[in-house]
Short mmCIF file of C-alpha atoms in Angstrom, two decimals:
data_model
loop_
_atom_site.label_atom_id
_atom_site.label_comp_id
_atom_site.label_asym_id
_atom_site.label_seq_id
_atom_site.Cartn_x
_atom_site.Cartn_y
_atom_site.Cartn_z
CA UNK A 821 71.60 50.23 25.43
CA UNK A 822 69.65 53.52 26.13
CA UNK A 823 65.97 53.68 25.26
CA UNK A 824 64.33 56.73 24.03
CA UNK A 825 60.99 58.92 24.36
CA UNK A 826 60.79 60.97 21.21
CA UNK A 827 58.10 63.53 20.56
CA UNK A 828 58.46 63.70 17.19
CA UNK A 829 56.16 64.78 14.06
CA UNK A 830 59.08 67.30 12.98
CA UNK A 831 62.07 67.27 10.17
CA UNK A 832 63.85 66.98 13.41
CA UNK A 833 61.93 64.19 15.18
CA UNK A 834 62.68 62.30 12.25
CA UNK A 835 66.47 63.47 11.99
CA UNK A 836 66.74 62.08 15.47
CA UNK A 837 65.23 59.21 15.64
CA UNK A 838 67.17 57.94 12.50
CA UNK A 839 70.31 59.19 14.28
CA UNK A 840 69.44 57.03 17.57
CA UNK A 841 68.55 53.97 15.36
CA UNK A 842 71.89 54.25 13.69
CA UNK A 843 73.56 54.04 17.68
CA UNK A 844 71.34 50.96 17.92
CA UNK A 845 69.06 52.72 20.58
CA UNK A 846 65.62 51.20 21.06
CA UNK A 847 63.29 54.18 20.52
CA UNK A 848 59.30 55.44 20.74
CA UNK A 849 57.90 57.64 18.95
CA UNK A 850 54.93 59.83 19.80
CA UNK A 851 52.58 61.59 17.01
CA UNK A 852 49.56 63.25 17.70
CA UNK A 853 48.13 61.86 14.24
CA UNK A 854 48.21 58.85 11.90
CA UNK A 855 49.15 60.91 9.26
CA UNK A 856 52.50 61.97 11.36
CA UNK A 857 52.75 58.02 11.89
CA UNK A 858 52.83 57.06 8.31
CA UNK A 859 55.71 59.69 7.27
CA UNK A 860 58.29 58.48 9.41
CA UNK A 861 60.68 56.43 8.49
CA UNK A 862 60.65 52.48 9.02
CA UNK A 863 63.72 52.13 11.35
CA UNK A 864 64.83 48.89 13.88
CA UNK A 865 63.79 49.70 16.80
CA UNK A 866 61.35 51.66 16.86
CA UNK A 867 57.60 52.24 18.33
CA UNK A 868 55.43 54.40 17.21
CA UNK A 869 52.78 55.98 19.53
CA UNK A 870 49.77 57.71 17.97
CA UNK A 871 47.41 59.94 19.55
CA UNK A 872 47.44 62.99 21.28
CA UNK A 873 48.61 62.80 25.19
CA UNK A 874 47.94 65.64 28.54
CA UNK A 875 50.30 66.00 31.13
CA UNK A 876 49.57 63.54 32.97
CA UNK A 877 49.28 60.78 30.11
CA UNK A 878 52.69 61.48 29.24
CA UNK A 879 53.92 61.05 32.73
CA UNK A 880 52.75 57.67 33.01
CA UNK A 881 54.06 56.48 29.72
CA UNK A 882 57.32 57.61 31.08
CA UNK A 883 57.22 56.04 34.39
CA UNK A 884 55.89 52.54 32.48
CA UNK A 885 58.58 52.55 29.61
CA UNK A 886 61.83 53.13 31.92
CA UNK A 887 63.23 55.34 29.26
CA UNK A 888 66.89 56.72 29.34
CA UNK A 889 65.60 60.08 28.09
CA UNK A 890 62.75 62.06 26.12
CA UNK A 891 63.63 63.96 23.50
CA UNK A 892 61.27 66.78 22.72
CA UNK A 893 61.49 67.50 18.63
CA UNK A 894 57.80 69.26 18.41
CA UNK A 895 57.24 72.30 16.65
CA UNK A 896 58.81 75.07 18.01
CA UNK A 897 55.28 77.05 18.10
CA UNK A 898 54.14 73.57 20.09
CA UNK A 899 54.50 75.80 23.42
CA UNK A 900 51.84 74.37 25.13
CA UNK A 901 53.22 70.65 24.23
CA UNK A 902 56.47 71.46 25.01
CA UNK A 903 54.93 72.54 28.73
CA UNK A 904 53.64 69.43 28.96
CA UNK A 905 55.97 67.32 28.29
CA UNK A 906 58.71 69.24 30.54
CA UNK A 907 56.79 68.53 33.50
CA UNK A 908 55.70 65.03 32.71
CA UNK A 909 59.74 64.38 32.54
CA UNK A 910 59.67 66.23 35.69
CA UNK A 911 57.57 64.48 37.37
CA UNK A 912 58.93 60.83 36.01
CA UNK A 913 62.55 61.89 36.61
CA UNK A 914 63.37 61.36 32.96
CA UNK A 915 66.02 63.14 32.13
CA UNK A 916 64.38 65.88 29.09
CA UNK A 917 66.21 67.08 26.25
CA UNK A 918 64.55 70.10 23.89
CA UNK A 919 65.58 69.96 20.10
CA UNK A 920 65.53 73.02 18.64
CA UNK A 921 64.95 74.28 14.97
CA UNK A 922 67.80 76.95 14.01
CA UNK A 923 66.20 80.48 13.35
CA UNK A 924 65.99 81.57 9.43
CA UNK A 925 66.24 85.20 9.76
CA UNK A 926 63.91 87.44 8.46
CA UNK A 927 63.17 88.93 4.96
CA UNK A 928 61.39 91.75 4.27
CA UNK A 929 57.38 91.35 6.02
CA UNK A 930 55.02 92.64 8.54
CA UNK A 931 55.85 91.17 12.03
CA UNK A 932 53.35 90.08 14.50
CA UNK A 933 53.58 88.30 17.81
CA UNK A 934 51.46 85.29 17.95
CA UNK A 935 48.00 84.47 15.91
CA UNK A 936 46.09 86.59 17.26
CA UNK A 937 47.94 90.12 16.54
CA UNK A 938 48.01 88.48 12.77
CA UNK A 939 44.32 88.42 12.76
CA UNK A 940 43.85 91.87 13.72
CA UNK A 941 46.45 93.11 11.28
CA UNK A 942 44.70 90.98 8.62
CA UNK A 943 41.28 92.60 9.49
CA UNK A 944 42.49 96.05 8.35
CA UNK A 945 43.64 95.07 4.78
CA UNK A 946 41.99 93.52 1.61
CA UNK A 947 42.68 91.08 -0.70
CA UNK A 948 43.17 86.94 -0.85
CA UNK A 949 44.96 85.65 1.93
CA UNK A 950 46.62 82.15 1.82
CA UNK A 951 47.61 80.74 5.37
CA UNK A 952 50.08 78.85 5.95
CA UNK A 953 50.43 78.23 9.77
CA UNK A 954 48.48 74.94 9.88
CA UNK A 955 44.82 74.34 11.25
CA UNK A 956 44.86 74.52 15.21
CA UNK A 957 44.66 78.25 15.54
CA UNK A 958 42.21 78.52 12.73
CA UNK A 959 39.68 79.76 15.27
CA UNK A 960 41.17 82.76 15.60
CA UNK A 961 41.23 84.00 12.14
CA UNK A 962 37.30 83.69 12.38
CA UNK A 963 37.39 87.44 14.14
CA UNK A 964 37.71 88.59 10.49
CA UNK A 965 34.10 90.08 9.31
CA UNK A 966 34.77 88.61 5.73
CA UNK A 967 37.27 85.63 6.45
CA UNK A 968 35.03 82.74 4.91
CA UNK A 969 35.55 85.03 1.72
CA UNK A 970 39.01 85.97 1.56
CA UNK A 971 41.14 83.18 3.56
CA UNK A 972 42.50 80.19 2.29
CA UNK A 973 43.96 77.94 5.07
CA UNK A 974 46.39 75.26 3.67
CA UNK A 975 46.56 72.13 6.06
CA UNK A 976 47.71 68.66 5.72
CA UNK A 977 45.46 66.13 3.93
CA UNK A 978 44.13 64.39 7.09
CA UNK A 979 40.32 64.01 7.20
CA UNK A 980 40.36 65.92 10.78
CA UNK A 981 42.22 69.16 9.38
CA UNK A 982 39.85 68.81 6.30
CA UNK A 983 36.63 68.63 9.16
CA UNK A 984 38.21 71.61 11.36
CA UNK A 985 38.39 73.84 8.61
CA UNK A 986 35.25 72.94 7.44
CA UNK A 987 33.62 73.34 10.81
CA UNK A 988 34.92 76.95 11.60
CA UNK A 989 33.04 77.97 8.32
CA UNK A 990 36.03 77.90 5.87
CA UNK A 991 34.48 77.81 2.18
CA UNK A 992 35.54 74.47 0.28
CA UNK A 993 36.97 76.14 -2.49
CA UNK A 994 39.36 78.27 -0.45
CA UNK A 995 41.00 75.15 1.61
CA UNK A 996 44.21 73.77 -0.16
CA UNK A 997 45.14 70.43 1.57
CA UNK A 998 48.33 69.26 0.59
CA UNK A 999 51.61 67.34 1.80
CA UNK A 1000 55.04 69.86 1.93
CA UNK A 1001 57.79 70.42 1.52
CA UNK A 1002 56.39 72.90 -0.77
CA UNK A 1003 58.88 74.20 -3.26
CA UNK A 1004 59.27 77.74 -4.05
CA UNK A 1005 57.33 77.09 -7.22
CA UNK A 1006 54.58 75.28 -5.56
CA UNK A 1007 53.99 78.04 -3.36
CA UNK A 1008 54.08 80.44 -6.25
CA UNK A 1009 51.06 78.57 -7.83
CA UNK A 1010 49.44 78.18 -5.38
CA UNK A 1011 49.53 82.18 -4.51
CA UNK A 1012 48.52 83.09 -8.09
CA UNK A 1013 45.91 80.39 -8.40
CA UNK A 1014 44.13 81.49 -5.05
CA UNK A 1015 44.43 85.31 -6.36
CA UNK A 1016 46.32 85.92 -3.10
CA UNK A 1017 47.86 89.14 -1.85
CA UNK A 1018 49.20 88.33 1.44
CA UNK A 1019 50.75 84.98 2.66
CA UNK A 1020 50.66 84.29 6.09
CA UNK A 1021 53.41 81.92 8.14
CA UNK A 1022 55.51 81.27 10.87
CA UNK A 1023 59.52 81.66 10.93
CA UNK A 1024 59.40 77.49 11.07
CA UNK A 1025 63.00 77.49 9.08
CA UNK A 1026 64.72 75.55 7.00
CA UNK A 1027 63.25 72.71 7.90
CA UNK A 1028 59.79 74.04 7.42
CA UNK A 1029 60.28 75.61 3.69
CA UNK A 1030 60.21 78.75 5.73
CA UNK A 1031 62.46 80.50 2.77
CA UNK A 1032 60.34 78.68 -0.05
CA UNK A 1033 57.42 80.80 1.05
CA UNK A 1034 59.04 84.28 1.30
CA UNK A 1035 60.35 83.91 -2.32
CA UNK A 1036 56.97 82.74 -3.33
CA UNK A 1037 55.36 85.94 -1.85
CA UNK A 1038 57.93 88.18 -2.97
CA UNK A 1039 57.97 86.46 -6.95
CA UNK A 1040 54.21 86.77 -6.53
CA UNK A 1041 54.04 90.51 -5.33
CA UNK A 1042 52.06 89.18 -2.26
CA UNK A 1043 52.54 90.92 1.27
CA UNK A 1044 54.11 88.83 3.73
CA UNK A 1045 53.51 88.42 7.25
CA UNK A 1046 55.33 86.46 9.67
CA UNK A 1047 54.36 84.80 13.23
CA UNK A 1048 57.84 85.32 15.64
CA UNK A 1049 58.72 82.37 17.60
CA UNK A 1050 57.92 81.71 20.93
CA UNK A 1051 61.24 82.36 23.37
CA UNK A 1052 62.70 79.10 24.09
CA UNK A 1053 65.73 78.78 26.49
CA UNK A 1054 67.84 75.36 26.18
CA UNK A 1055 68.31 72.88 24.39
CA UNK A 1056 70.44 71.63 21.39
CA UNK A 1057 70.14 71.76 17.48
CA UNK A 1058 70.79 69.07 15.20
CA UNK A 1059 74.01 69.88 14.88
CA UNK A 1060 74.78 69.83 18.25
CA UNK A 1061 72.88 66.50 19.39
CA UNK A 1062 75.28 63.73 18.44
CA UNK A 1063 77.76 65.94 21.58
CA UNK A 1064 75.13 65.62 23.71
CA UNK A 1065 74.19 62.07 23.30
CA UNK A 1066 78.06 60.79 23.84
CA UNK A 1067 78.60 63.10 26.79
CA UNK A 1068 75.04 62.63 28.85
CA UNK A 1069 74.46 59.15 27.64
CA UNK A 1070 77.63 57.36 26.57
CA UNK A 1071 76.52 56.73 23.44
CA UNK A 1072 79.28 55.77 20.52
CA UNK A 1073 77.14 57.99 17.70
CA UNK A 1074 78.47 56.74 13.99
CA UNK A 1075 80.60 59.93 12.32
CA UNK A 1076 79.79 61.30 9.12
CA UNK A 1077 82.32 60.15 6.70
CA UNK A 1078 84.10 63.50 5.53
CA UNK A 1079 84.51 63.77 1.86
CA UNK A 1080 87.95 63.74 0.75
CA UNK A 1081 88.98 66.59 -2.07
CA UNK A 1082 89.42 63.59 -4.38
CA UNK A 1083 86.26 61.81 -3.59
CA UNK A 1084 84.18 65.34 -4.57
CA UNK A 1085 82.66 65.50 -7.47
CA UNK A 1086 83.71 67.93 -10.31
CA UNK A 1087 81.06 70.51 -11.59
CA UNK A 1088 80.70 69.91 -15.09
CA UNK A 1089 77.99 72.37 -17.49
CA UNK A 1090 76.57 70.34 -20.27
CA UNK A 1091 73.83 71.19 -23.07
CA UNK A 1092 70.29 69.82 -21.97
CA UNK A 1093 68.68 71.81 -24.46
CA UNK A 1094 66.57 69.54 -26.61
CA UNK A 1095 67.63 66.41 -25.15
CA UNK A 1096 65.47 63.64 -23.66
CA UNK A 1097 65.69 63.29 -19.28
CA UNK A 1098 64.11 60.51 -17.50
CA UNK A 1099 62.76 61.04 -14.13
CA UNK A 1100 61.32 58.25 -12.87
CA UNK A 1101 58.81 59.39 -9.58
CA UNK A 1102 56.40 62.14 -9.50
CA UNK A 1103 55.84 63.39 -5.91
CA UNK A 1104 57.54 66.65 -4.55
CA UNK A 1105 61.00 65.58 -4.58
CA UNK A 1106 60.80 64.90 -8.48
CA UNK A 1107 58.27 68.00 -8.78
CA UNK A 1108 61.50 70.25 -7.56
CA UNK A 1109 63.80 68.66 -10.30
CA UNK A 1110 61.44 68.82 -12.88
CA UNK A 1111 60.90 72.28 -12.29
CA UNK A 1112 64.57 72.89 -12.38
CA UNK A 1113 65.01 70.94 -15.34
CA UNK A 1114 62.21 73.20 -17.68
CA UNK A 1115 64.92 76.06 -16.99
CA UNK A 1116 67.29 74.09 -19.30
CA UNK A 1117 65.13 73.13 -22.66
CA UNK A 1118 65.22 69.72 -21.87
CA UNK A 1119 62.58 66.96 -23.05
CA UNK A 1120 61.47 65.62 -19.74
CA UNK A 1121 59.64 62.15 -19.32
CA UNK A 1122 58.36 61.48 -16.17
CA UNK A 1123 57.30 57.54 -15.06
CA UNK A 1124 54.96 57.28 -11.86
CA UNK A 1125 52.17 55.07 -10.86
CA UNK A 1126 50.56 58.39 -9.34
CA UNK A 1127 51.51 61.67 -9.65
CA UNK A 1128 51.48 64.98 -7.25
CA UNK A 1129 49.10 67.91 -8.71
CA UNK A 1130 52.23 69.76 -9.50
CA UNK A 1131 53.10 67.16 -11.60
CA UNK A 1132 49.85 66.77 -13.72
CA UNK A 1133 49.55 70.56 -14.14
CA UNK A 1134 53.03 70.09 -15.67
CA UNK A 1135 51.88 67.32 -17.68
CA UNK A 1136 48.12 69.03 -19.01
CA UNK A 1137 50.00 72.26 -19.71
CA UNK A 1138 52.14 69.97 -22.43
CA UNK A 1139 55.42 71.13 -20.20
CA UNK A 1140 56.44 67.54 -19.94
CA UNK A 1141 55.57 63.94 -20.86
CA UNK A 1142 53.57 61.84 -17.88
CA UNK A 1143 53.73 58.39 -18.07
CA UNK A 1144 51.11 56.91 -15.35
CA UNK A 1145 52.27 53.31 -14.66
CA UNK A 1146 55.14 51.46 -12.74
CA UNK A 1147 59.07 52.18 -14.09
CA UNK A 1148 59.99 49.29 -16.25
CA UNK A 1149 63.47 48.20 -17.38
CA UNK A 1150 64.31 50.12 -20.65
CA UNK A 1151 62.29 53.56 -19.62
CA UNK A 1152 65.95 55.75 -19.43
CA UNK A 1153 66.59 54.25 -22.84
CA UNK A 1154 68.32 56.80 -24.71
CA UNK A 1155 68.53 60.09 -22.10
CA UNK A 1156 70.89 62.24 -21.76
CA UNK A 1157 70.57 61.99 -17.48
CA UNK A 1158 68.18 60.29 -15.63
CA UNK A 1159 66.67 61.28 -12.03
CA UNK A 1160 65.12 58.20 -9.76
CA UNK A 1161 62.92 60.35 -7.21
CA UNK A 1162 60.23 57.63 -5.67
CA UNK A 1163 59.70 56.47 -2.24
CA UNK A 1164 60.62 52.79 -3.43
CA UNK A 1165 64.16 52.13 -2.65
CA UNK A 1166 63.87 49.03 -4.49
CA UNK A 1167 62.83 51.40 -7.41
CA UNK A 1168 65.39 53.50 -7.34
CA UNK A 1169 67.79 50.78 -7.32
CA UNK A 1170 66.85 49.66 -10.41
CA UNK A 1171 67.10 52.67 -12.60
CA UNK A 1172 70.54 53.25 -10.91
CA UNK A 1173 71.61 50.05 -12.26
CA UNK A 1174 69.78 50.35 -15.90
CA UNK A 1175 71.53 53.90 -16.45
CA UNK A 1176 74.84 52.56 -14.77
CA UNK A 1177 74.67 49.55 -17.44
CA UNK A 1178 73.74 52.10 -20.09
CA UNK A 1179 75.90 54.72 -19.25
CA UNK A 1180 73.83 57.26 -18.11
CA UNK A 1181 74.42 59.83 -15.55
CA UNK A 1182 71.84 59.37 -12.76
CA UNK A 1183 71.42 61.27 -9.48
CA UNK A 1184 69.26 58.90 -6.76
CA UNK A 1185 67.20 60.54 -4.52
CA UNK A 1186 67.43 58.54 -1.48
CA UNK A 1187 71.28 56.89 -2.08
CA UNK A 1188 74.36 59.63 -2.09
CA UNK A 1189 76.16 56.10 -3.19
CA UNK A 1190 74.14 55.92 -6.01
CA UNK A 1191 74.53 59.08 -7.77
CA UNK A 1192 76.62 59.15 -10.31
CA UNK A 1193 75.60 63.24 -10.02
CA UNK A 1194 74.69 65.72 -7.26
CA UNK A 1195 71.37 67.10 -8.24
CA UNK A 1196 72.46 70.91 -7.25
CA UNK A 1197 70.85 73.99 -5.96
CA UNK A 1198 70.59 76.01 -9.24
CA UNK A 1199 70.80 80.19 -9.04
CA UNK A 1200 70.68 81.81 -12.57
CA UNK A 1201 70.32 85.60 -13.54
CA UNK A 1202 71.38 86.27 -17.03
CA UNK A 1203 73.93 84.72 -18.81
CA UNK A 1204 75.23 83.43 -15.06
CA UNK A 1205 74.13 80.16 -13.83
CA UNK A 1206 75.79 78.93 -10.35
CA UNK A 1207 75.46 74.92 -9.30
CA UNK A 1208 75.75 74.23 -5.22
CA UNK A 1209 75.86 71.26 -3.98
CA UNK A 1210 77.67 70.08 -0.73
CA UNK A 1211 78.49 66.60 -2.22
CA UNK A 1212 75.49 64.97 -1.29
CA UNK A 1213 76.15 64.90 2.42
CA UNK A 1214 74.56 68.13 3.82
CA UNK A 1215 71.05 69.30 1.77
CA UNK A 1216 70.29 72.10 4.29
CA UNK A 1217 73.72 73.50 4.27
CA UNK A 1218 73.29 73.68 0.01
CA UNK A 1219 70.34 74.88 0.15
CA UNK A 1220 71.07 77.90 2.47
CA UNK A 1221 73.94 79.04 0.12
CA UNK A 1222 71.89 78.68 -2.78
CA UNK A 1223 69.41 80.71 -1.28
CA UNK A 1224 72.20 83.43 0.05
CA UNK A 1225 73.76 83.30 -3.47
CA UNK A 1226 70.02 83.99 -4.96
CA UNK A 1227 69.58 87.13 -3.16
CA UNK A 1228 72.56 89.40 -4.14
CA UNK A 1229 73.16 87.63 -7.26
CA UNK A 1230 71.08 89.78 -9.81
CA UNK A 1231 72.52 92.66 -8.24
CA UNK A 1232 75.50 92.22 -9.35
CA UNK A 1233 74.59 90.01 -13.44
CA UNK A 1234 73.17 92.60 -15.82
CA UNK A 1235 69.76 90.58 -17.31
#
């Protein structure tokens, strides 16, 4: 069976490594932090290699591990990785294999180049500005006279983005350090709680809540600017990976059972308005269906050992009802739906089976099999309100029409 190199640390690195592990490949993969260790997914298998590697590092760890292939799902602004890790496959003779992010499009925004010409564009305005592009090229943002005043990096909360930030002079109270996905409300928050007037990304995607931000800025009347992409030429999407794995490699890759037009499920409006909903998690994930939820007058009560800041805001603003302990049988007791949204499968299990006993309809994060509902995309304007959802089997493809249905929708309702 083929064994794989996998520069991961992306929505794709972990898209592909759980598509190997489901051909039965034996797999490594390499993270340049802890942090990108401990997010990916437990799978049989697989190795996880920590620490960032040079050219030559990689090289040997490919001439030592006989791997099949290497797999390179970094960032697509990781040129400089991507470099690397070319040649190190070049000089192992492992066959190399880029992954690459499908582009989002643009919105309406200022467009720069690279870091850099963002910096000097930022120099000549005024105002908050909340960045969004991660903490390596931090350094350059420094060129701005008044930048410990008005910039507000947001990195991941790992002790040596904290440190970096905190090094190039960024003020405390200006660094947000915080997990994604971000949802569109998250972002929006976060814009009107920095005072911002100008968000600050790269075109990372789909994958990289690339059209969460845009609405965000455009909801919050903030000026957007966007980082192009770096040309890249080859490689494969997603979408196209499974092809390439049978063809180069051999592999038998599992299909995606199709949905038959009986086996969909039928999109029924009900009254929410004053009722009780259980969710039963409190990170992002549950943040997002809370937040749809409020839309719809419903009583929510939310169960979680811990709970995301989005979630206590929710909760101290008297939005919703926070329950800070572990989910115990009887918690759905009476709701009209229920929502399990933790990172315990086990968890989730359960309240599938409580609200299945009770007869509750329940949509499970992490089980398509266990939903007795597809928690949709939800668009309203007006009277109108449009439910997406591609049956549980493709998030990214009901998420892009929600978004697509979003932006010519109120042209059309009268609010």
């Amino acid at each position: 069976m083929p064994r794989f190199l996998v520069f991961a640390g992306t929505t794709e690195g972990r898209e592909a490594l759980e598509l190997l592990s489901r051909c039965g490949c034996e797999t490594v993969a390499c993270v340049a932090t802890e942090y990108g260790g401990e997010v990916l997914p437990e799978l049989p298998g697989l190795a996880v290699h920590t620490g960032r590697m040079g050219r030559g590092e990689m090289e040997k760890m490919m001439a030592c591990g006989r791997f099949d292939g290497v797999l390179d799902a970094t960032h697509p602004y990781a040129v400089e990785a991507t470099e690397n890790i070319r040649a190190a496959c070049d000089g192992a003779a492992v066959p190399y294999l880029r992954i690459l992010r499908t582009d989002a499009g643009l919105p309406r925004c200022v467009q720069v180049t690279n870091t850099a010409e963002a910096a000097r564009y930022l120099a000549s305005t005024v105002g908050k500005v909340l960045l969004t592009t991660g903490c390596k090229d931090l350094n350059l943002y420094t060129s701005i006279p008044d930048y410990r005043e008005r910039l507000c990096p947001r990195v991941l909360p790992a002790a040596e983005s904290l440190e970096r930030c905190l090094q190039l002079g960024y003020r405390p109270q200006n660094i947000v350090c915080m997990q994604g996905p971000f949802s569109e409300e998250m972002n929006l928050a976060i814009l009107r709680s920095l005072g911002a007037t100008c968000l600050v990304t790269k075109n990372s995607g789909e994958a990289g809540g690339f059209w969460e931000k845009c609405e965000a800025a455009r909801k919050a009347g903030a000026e957007l600017v966007v980082i192009g992409r770096p040309g890249e030429s080859g490689g494969v999407t997603m979408d196209e990976l499974p092809r390439l794995l049978r063809e180069r490699w051999g592999l038998e890759v599992p299909a995606k059972k199709k949905e038959s037009p009986s086996e969909a499920y039928f999109p029924m409006f009900v009254r929410l308005a004053g009722r009780d909903v259980a969710v039963v998690g409190a990170g992002e994930i549950a943040a997002r269906r809370i937040n749809t939820l409020l839309e719809f007058g419903c009583r929510i009560h939310v169960i979680a050992p811990e709970a995301s800041l989005s979630v206590q805001n929710l909760s101290e603003s008297g939005k919703i009802d926070l329950t800070v302990r572990e989910y115990h049988a009887g918690d759905c007791a009476g709701c009209a739906l229920a929502v399990a949204a933790t990172d315990c499968r086990e968890v989730n299990h359960r309240v599938y089976e409580e609200c299945t006993a009770a007869g509750i309809p329940v949509s499970v994060a992490d089980c398509r099999a266990e939903c007795s509902f597809y928690f949709p995309g939800v668009v309203r304007s007006g009277p109108a309100v449009i439910g997406v959802t591609a049956s549980g089997t493709d998030h990214h493809l009901a998420s892009a029409i929600t978004r697509k249905i979003k932006a010519f929708l109120s042209s059309i309702v009268e609010k």
